[in-house]
mmCIF file of C-alpha atoms and ligand atoms in Angstrom:
data_model
loop_
_atom_site.group_PDB
_atom_site.id
_atom_site.type_symbol
_atom_site.label_atom_id
_atom_site.label_comp_id
_atom_site.label_asym_id
_atom_site.label_seq_id
_atom_site.Cartn_x
_atom_site.Cartn_y
_atom_site.Cartn_z
ATOM 1 C CA MET A 30 -7.856 15.558 20.019
ATOM 2 C CA SER A 31 -10.698 13.770 18.249
ATOM 3 C CA ALA A 32 -10.040 10.418 16.532
ATOM 4 C CA VAL A 33 -11.532 11.527 13.216
ATOM 5 C CA GLU A 34 -11.245 15.001 11.714
ATOM 6 C CA VAL A 35 -13.044 16.683 8.845
ATOM 7 C CA LEU A 36 -11.167 19.229 6.735
ATOM 8 C CA PRO A 37 -12.719 22.694 6.221
ATOM 9 C CA ALA A 38 -14.636 22.769 2.925
ATOM 10 C CA LYS A 39 -12.331 25.254 1.211
ATOM 11 C CA ARG A 40 -8.736 26.169 1.926
ATOM 12 C CA ALA A 41 -5.946 27.731 -0.120
ATOM 13 C CA THR A 42 -3.463 25.258 -1.605
ATOM 14 C CA ARG A 43 -0.054 25.385 0.124
ATOM 15 C CA LEU A 44 3.245 24.512 -1.538
ATOM 16 C CA ILE A 45 3.561 21.324 0.530
ATOM 17 C CA ASP A 46 0.179 20.135 -0.838
ATOM 18 C CA LEU A 47 1.727 20.034 -4.319
ATOM 19 C CA VAL A 48 4.676 17.815 -3.360
ATOM 20 C CA PRO A 49 2.913 14.447 -4.017
ATOM 21 C CA PRO A 50 1.686 15.449 -7.540
ATOM 22 C CA ALA A 51 5.093 17.035 -8.304
ATOM 23 C CA MET A 52 6.900 13.841 -7.329
ATOM 24 C CA LEU A 53 4.503 11.815 -9.501
ATOM 25 C CA ALA A 54 5.192 14.118 -12.477
ATOM 26 C CA ALA A 55 8.958 13.845 -11.880
ATOM 27 C CA ALA A 56 8.717 10.028 -11.845
ATOM 28 C CA TRP A 57 6.813 10.002 -15.155
ATOM 29 C CA ALA A 58 9.390 12.360 -16.706
ATOM 30 C CA PHE A 59 12.214 10.144 -15.450
ATOM 31 C CA TRP A 60 10.815 6.901 -16.909
ATOM 32 C CA ALA A 61 9.861 8.663 -20.142
ATOM 33 C CA TRP A 62 13.157 10.434 -20.826
ATOM 34 C CA ALA A 63 16.051 8.932 -18.798
ATOM 35 C CA PRO A 64 19.029 7.621 -20.852
ATOM 36 C CA LYS A 65 18.475 4.115 -22.239
ATOM 37 C CA ALA A 66 21.395 2.643 -20.268
ATOM 38 C CA VAL A 67 19.734 3.804 -17.022
ATOM 39 C CA LEU A 68 16.291 2.525 -18.062
ATOM 40 C CA ASP A 69 17.703 -0.884 -19.030
ATOM 41 C CA ASN A 70 19.644 -1.335 -15.775
ATOM 42 C CA ALA A 71 17.924 -3.909 -13.522
ATOM 43 C CA TRP A 72 18.874 -1.882 -10.428
ATOM 44 C CA THR A 73 17.128 1.319 -11.529
ATOM 45 C CA LEU A 74 13.605 0.334 -10.353
ATOM 46 C CA PRO A 75 14.630 -0.905 -6.852
ATOM 47 C CA VAL A 76 16.886 2.153 -6.377
ATOM 48 C CA VAL A 77 14.123 4.571 -7.457
ATOM 49 C CA SER A 78 11.608 2.794 -5.153
ATOM 50 C CA ALA A 79 13.995 3.033 -2.186
ATOM 51 C CA LEU A 80 14.719 6.705 -2.946
ATOM 52 C CA VAL A 81 10.977 7.487 -2.933
ATOM 53 C CA THR A 82 10.550 5.988 0.564
ATOM 54 C CA ILE A 83 13.725 7.630 1.898
ATOM 55 C CA SER A 84 12.837 11.082 0.546
ATOM 56 C CA VAL A 85 9.313 10.983 2.014
ATOM 57 C CA LEU A 86 10.734 9.790 5.365
ATOM 58 C CA LEU A 87 13.052 12.830 5.274
ATOM 59 C CA LEU A 88 10.086 15.057 4.418
ATOM 60 C CA GLU A 89 8.371 13.768 7.603
ATOM 61 C CA MET A 90 11.198 15.421 9.560
ATOM 62 C CA VAL A 91 10.541 18.888 8.129
ATOM 63 C CA ALA A 92 6.782 18.832 7.417
ATOM 64 C CA GLU A 93 5.338 16.615 10.146
ATOM 65 C CA ARG A 94 1.566 16.036 10.266
ATOM 66 C CA HIS A 95 1.216 14.724 13.857
ATOM 67 C CA SER A 96 3.860 14.661 16.590
ATOM 68 C CA HIS A 97 2.434 11.367 17.949
ATOM 69 C CA TRP A 98 3.286 9.695 14.616
ATOM 70 C CA ARG A 99 6.955 10.766 14.806
ATOM 71 C CA MET A 100 9.438 8.068 13.713
ATOM 72 C CA ASN A 101 11.497 6.361 16.425
ATOM 73 C CA LYS A 102 14.123 3.613 16.455
ATOM 74 C CA ARG A 103 11.731 0.724 17.160
ATOM 75 C CA GLU A 104 9.317 1.791 14.403
ATOM 76 C CA PHE A 105 12.167 2.413 11.957
ATOM 77 C CA LEU A 106 13.753 -1.017 12.468
ATOM 78 C CA THR A 107 10.382 -2.806 12.188
ATOM 79 C CA ASP A 108 9.564 -0.904 8.973
ATOM 80 C CA LEU A 109 13.033 -1.637 7.573
ATOM 81 C CA TYR A 110 12.572 -5.374 8.226
ATOM 82 C CA TYR A 111 9.269 -5.411 6.292
ATOM 83 C CA ASN A 112 10.503 -3.249 3.418
ATOM 84 C CA VAL A 113 13.484 -5.567 2.886
ATOM 85 C CA LEU A 114 11.260 -8.674 3.226
ATOM 86 C CA PHE A 115 8.839 -7.252 0.653
ATOM 87 C CA ALA A 116 11.553 -6.266 -1.836
ATOM 88 C CA THR A 117 13.278 -9.678 -1.623
ATOM 89 C CA VAL A 118 11.385 -12.789 -0.424
ATOM 90 C CA ILE A 119 7.807 -11.653 -1.160
ATOM 91 C CA SER A 120 8.653 -10.238 -4.617
ATOM 92 C CA TRP A 121 10.548 -13.399 -5.496
ATOM 93 C CA LEU A 122 7.657 -15.640 -4.348
ATOM 94 C CA ALA A 123 5.096 -13.608 -6.320
ATOM 95 C CA ARG A 124 7.273 -13.842 -9.445
ATOM 96 C CA ALA A 125 8.000 -17.576 -9.085
ATOM 97 C CA MET A 126 4.483 -18.652 -8.047
ATOM 98 C CA VAL A 127 2.307 -16.302 -10.114
ATOM 99 C CA ASP A 128 4.019 -14.158 -12.765
ATOM 100 C CA ASP A 129 6.229 -16.868 -14.308
ATOM 101 C CA PRO A 130 3.441 -19.535 -14.460
ATOM 102 C CA LEU A 131 1.090 -16.913 -16.004
ATOM 103 C CA LEU A 132 3.737 -16.052 -18.627
ATOM 104 C CA ALA A 133 4.252 -19.750 -19.398
ATOM 105 C CA ALA A 134 0.475 -20.355 -19.692
ATOM 106 C CA LYS A 135 0.132 -17.327 -21.958
ATOM 107 C CA LYS A 136 2.891 -18.670 -24.213
ATOM 108 C CA ALA A 137 1.431 -22.199 -24.238
ATOM 109 C CA ILE A 138 -2.064 -20.993 -25.189
ATOM 110 C CA GLY A 139 -0.605 -18.562 -27.724
ATOM 111 C CA ILE A 140 -2.143 -15.322 -26.425
ATOM 112 C CA SER A 141 -0.476 -12.188 -27.776
ATOM 113 C CA THR A 142 -1.108 -8.615 -26.642
ATOM 114 C CA THR A 143 1.859 -7.001 -28.389
ATOM 115 C CA GLY A 144 -0.434 -4.229 -29.737
ATOM 116 C CA ILE A 145 -0.593 -2.815 -26.190
ATOM 117 C CA ALA A 146 3.024 -1.580 -26.416
ATOM 118 C CA GLN A 147 2.011 0.558 -29.445
ATOM 119 C CA LEU A 148 -0.475 2.594 -27.374
ATOM 120 C CA PRO A 149 0.607 6.094 -26.205
ATOM 121 C CA TRP A 150 3.071 5.675 -23.342
ATOM 122 C CA LEU A 151 1.050 7.545 -20.698
ATOM 123 C CA VAL A 152 -2.073 5.555 -21.620
ATOM 124 C CA GLN A 153 -0.076 2.387 -20.920
ATOM 125 C CA VAL A 154 1.092 3.772 -17.544
ATOM 126 C CA LEU A 155 -2.504 4.570 -16.537
ATOM 127 C CA MET A 156 -3.726 1.159 -17.765
ATOM 128 C CA VAL A 157 -1.095 -0.650 -15.648
ATOM 129 C CA ILE A 158 -2.044 1.429 -12.575
ATOM 130 C CA PHE A 159 -5.713 0.577 -13.158
ATOM 131 C CA ILE A 160 -5.141 -3.176 -13.656
ATOM 132 C CA VAL A 161 -2.907 -3.486 -10.551
ATOM 133 C CA GLU A 162 -5.148 -1.319 -8.385
ATOM 134 C CA PHE A 163 -8.368 -3.037 -9.521
ATOM 135 C CA GLY A 164 -7.023 -6.373 -8.270
ATOM 136 C CA GLN A 165 -5.664 -4.866 -5.044
ATOM 137 C CA TYR A 166 -8.947 -3.053 -4.341
ATOM 138 C CA TRP A 167 -11.007 -6.259 -4.448
ATOM 139 C CA MET A 168 -8.377 -8.254 -2.540
ATOM 140 C CA HIS A 169 -8.288 -5.549 0.161
ATOM 141 C CA ARG A 170 -12.102 -5.413 0.306
ATOM 142 C CA LEU A 171 -12.227 -9.218 0.596
ATOM 143 C CA MET A 172 -9.745 -9.010 3.474
ATOM 144 C CA HIS A 173 -12.150 -6.735 5.349
ATOM 145 C CA ASN A 174 -15.146 -8.997 4.676
ATOM 146 C CA SER A 175 -13.875 -12.559 5.164
ATOM 147 C CA THR A 176 -12.388 -13.807 8.448
ATOM 148 C CA PRO A 177 -9.526 -15.980 7.076
ATOM 149 C CA PHE A 178 -8.409 -13.093 4.848
ATOM 150 C CA TRP A 179 -8.913 -10.550 7.656
ATOM 151 C CA LEU A 180 -6.580 -12.563 9.914
ATOM 152 C CA THR A 181 -3.783 -11.936 7.392
ATOM 153 C CA HIS A 182 -4.588 -8.216 7.014
ATOM 154 C CA ALA A 183 -5.361 -7.300 10.653
ATOM 155 C CA PRO A 184 -1.659 -6.917 11.625
ATOM 156 C CA HIS A 185 -1.404 -3.992 9.144
ATOM 157 C CA HIS A 186 -4.289 -2.356 11.044
ATOM 158 C CA HIS A 187 -2.502 -2.842 14.372
ATOM 159 C CA ILE A 188 0.107 -0.210 13.477
ATOM 160 C CA THR A 189 -0.389 2.695 15.869
ATOM 161 C CA GLN A 190 1.194 5.452 13.784
ATOM 162 C CA LEU A 191 1.549 6.194 10.091
ATOM 163 C CA ASN A 192 4.893 6.738 8.340
ATOM 164 C CA ALA A 193 6.167 6.657 4.757
ATOM 165 C CA SER A 194 7.615 3.164 5.288
ATOM 166 C CA LYS A 195 4.465 1.599 6.829
ATOM 167 C CA GLY A 196 2.828 0.391 3.591
ATOM 168 C CA ALA A 197 4.861 -2.832 3.679
ATOM 169 C CA VAL A 198 4.223 -3.574 7.366
ATOM 170 C CA GLY A 199 1.943 -6.576 7.779
ATOM 171 C CA ASN A 200 1.710 -10.342 7.901
ATOM 172 C CA PRO A 201 3.846 -11.977 5.135
ATOM 173 C CA ILE A 202 0.812 -13.902 3.778
ATOM 174 C CA GLU A 203 -1.019 -10.598 3.318
ATOM 175 C CA LEU A 204 2.014 -9.050 1.614
ATOM 176 C CA PHE A 205 2.045 -11.992 -0.802
ATOM 177 C CA LEU A 206 -1.713 -11.846 -1.485
ATOM 178 C CA ILE A 207 -1.641 -8.098 -2.122
ATOM 179 C CA SER A 208 1.210 -8.444 -4.617
ATOM 180 C CA LEU A 209 -0.741 -10.870 -6.856
ATOM 181 C CA SER A 210 -1.757 -9.527 -10.264
ATOM 182 C CA VAL A 211 -2.627 -10.609 -13.794
ATOM 183 C CA LEU A 212 -0.235 -8.046 -15.271
ATOM 184 C CA ALA A 213 2.021 -10.775 -16.722
ATOM 185 C CA LEU A 214 -0.722 -11.510 -19.292
ATOM 186 C CA PHE A 215 -0.201 -8.130 -20.998
ATOM 187 C CA ASP A 216 2.792 -7.027 -23.097
ATOM 188 C CA PHE A 217 3.254 -3.483 -21.814
ATOM 189 C CA ASP A 218 6.349 -1.429 -22.586
ATOM 190 C CA ASN A 219 8.825 -2.021 -19.739
ATOM 191 C CA THR A 220 9.320 1.677 -18.919
ATOM 192 C CA ALA A 221 5.506 2.097 -18.742
ATOM 193 C CA LEU A 222 5.399 -0.797 -16.250
ATOM 194 C CA PHE A 223 8.181 0.734 -14.161
ATOM 195 C CA ALA A 224 6.573 4.196 -14.299
ATOM 196 C CA ALA A 225 3.315 2.663 -13.048
ATOM 197 C CA PHE A 226 5.069 0.793 -10.210
ATOM 198 C CA THR A 227 6.891 3.982 -9.192
ATOM 199 C CA SER A 228 3.572 5.897 -9.338
ATOM 200 C CA THR A 229 1.691 3.509 -7.056
ATOM 201 C CA GLY A 230 4.798 3.504 -4.825
ATOM 202 C CA ILE A 231 4.782 7.316 -4.535
ATOM 203 C CA ILE A 232 1.003 7.549 -3.998
ATOM 204 C CA SER A 233 0.799 4.796 -1.376
ATOM 205 C CA THR A 234 3.951 6.046 0.381
ATOM 206 C CA PHE A 235 2.358 9.494 0.797
ATOM 207 C CA ALA A 236 -0.940 7.805 1.777
ATOM 208 C CA HIS A 237 0.893 6.315 4.791
ATOM 209 C CA ALA A 238 3.220 9.254 5.476
ATOM 210 C CA ASN A 239 3.328 11.585 8.467
ATOM 211 C CA VAL A 240 3.519 14.566 6.103
ATOM 212 C CA LYS A 241 1.157 17.533 6.271
ATOM 213 C CA ALA A 242 0.483 17.567 2.511
ATOM 214 C CA ASP A 243 -3.195 17.608 1.474
ATOM 215 C CA PRO A 244 -3.109 17.500 -2.348
ATOM 216 C CA PRO A 245 -5.784 19.424 -4.286
ATOM 217 C CA ILE A 246 -8.970 17.756 -5.551
ATOM 218 C CA TRP A 247 -7.598 17.245 -9.096
ATOM 219 C CA TYR A 248 -5.169 14.782 -7.455
ATOM 220 C CA SER A 249 -7.215 13.468 -4.515
ATOM 221 C CA PHE A 250 -10.247 12.699 -6.696
ATOM 222 C CA PHE A 251 -8.200 9.979 -8.419
ATOM 223 C CA PHE A 252 -5.363 9.115 -6.051
ATOM 224 C CA THR A 253 -5.380 8.000 -2.410
ATOM 225 C CA THR A 254 -4.084 10.540 0.113
ATOM 226 C CA ILE A 255 -3.169 10.390 3.802
ATOM 227 C CA ARG A 256 -6.662 11.719 4.640
ATOM 228 C CA HIS A 257 -8.381 8.803 2.861
ATOM 229 C CA HIS A 258 -5.998 6.169 4.164
ATOM 230 C CA SER A 259 -5.709 7.412 7.761
ATOM 231 C CA LEU A 260 -9.511 7.124 7.994
ATOM 232 C CA HIS A 261 -9.149 3.530 6.774
ATOM 233 C CA HIS A 262 -6.681 2.978 9.646
ATOM 234 C CA SER A 263 -8.904 4.484 12.373
ATOM 235 C CA THR A 264 -9.725 2.753 15.615
ATOM 236 C CA ASP A 265 -13.389 1.894 15.142
ATOM 237 C CA TYR A 266 -14.357 -1.044 12.921
ATOM 238 C CA GLU A 267 -16.987 0.822 10.869
ATOM 239 C CA SER A 268 -14.565 3.610 9.856
ATOM 240 C CA THR A 269 -12.107 1.056 8.481
ATOM 241 C CA ARG A 270 -14.681 -0.370 6.066
ATOM 242 C CA CYS A 271 -14.072 2.310 3.423
ATOM 243 C CA ASN A 272 -11.309 3.764 1.215
ATOM 244 C CA TYR A 273 -9.847 0.409 0.170
ATOM 245 C CA GLY A 274 -7.939 1.790 -2.846
ATOM 246 C CA ASN A 275 -4.223 1.418 -2.197
ATOM 247 C CA SER A 276 -3.376 4.179 -4.696
ATOM 248 C CA LEU A 277 -6.545 4.644 -6.762
ATOM 249 C CA ILE A 278 -9.250 6.105 -4.494
ATOM 250 C CA LEU A 279 -11.263 6.533 -7.712
ATOM 251 C CA LEU A 280 -12.200 2.835 -7.353
ATOM 252 C CA ASP A 281 -13.864 3.559 -3.983
ATOM 253 C CA ARG A 282 -15.791 6.408 -5.604
ATOM 254 C CA MET A 283 -16.830 3.999 -8.417
ATOM 255 C CA PHE A 284 -17.835 1.092 -6.163
ATOM 256 C CA GLY A 285 -19.520 3.062 -3.375
ATOM 257 C CA THR A 286 -16.959 2.577 -0.599
ATOM 258 C CA TYR A 287 -15.561 6.141 -0.548
ATOM 259 C CA LYS A 288 -15.803 7.991 2.771
ATOM 260 C CA GLU A 289 -14.691 11.529 3.591
ATOM 261 C CA GLY A 290 -12.763 12.274 6.793
ATOM 262 C CA GLU A 291 -9.392 11.750 8.400
ATOM 263 C CA GLY A 292 -8.065 9.422 11.085
ATOM 264 C CA VAL A 293 -5.819 11.036 13.680
ATOM 265 C CA ILE A 294 -5.583 8.179 16.171
ATOM 266 C CA VAL A 295 -4.905 4.889 14.374
ATOM 267 C CA GLY A 296 -4.765 1.240 15.469
ATOM 268 C CA GLN A 297 -6.970 -1.746 16.339
ATOM 269 C CA ASP A 298 -7.862 -3.385 19.658
ATOM 270 C CA ASP A 299 -7.311 -0.361 21.921
ATOM 271 C CA LEU A 300 -4.128 0.603 20.038
ATOM 272 C CA ARG A 301 -2.364 -2.687 20.745
ATOM 273 C CA ARG A 302 0.935 -2.542 18.826
ATOM 274 C CA LEU A 303 2.124 -5.959 17.636
ATOM 275 C CA SER A 304 5.734 -7.137 17.559
ATOM 276 C CA ILE A 305 7.131 -8.713 14.345
ATOM 277 C CA ARG A 306 6.650 -12.149 15.945
ATOM 278 C CA GLU A 307 3.012 -11.392 16.842
ATOM 279 C CA GLN A 308 2.354 -10.020 13.341
ATOM 280 C CA THR A 309 3.828 -13.149 11.751
ATOM 281 C CA LEU A 310 1.873 -15.581 13.954
ATOM 282 C CA PHE A 311 -1.382 -13.561 13.946
ATOM 283 C CA PRO A 312 -3.367 -15.608 11.335
ATOM 284 C CA PHE A 313 -2.484 -18.823 13.190
ATOM 285 C CA GLN A 314 -3.445 -17.453 16.619
ATOM 286 C CA PRO A 315 -6.901 -19.144 16.728
ATOM 287 C CA LEU A 316 -5.218 -22.497 15.956
ATOM 288 C CA ILE A 317 -2.446 -21.899 18.511
ATOM 289 C CA GLU A 318 -5.007 -21.016 21.188
ATOM 290 C CA ARG A 319 -7.108 -24.079 20.421
ATOM 291 C CA TRP A 320 -3.997 -26.244 20.600
ATOM 292 C CA LYS A 321 -2.955 -24.647 23.915
ATOM 293 C CA ALA A 322 -6.462 -25.122 25.387
ATOM 294 C CA LYS A 323 -6.317 -28.774 24.372
ATOM 295 C CA GLY A 324 -2.925 -29.057 26.084
ATOM 296 C CA THR A 325 -4.114 -27.578 29.387
ATOM 297 C CA GLY A 326 -7.379 -29.574 29.144
ATOM 298 C CA GLY A 327 -5.343 -32.759 28.722
ATOM 299 C CA SER A 328 -3.075 -32.087 31.702
ATOM 300 C CA ALA A 329 -6.097 -31.178 33.894
ATOM 301 C CA THR A 330 -7.679 -34.557 33.328
ATOM 302 C CA ALA A 331 -4.368 -36.419 33.645
HETATM 303 ZN ZN1 LIG B 8 -7.339 -2.471 5.361
HETATM 304 ZN ZN1 LIG B 9 -2.321 1.052 5.307
#
């Protein structure tokens, strides 16, 4: 088994390859046409997001990509911890520390972008995806090019298998940084916002999933797939410096960081899997080691 694989140039599209685009289309239809009471319910978005992850996890059981990425109890519980952390503490922090202050500043200065909600609905959805992904792309690229930022992102690259629930696995500081956006400055229609969040959720869930779907080029030209993202997770440093787009691989094509290929064996530092404790302490490890060295140095001279 080689670490990186290249797909044959041309291959017939299978039914499973169409599942990611079909799910994306279903999500758009839902947010466009669901009854108003459902759309207005605050629980609809978190429930839809959870259902996306659960359904792709179930799909892993019937259309597995690699047997060595198969879900087990330890992986499942770790992923569950991070998905709950992301949906509660991290989302709350991002709202309280970034979105709400941005909204207040926008109000104080008197900026109004109400015209945006008059644009065609699908245009708004695509604009939201672009704005969110543009920020995430540059944040992700920064994380791979600056040591302090890399220390927060490295734990995500220490995962040794890919699964639908792995997108949220990482150091909490990284999860916070990646959820920052300037979206609060724009007055998009709420359902367009939710459709965009569900879209990036579906795309990035499939981009981490152990599912043998390889969507056709009319999807994979724009949206990140498991092929693009598994290469980003490969074992050698150079292979990870590409395909930064969380959901919009188009940005890598635009900014020259796109790379073709597929990672089969994933993980950093000779596939060293980190525990939740190690992932949480990872960015502070250099400080902890320096402090420990000082401690032993002190006792040696005493
Ligand atoms: Zn990365
Ligand atoms: Zn990833």
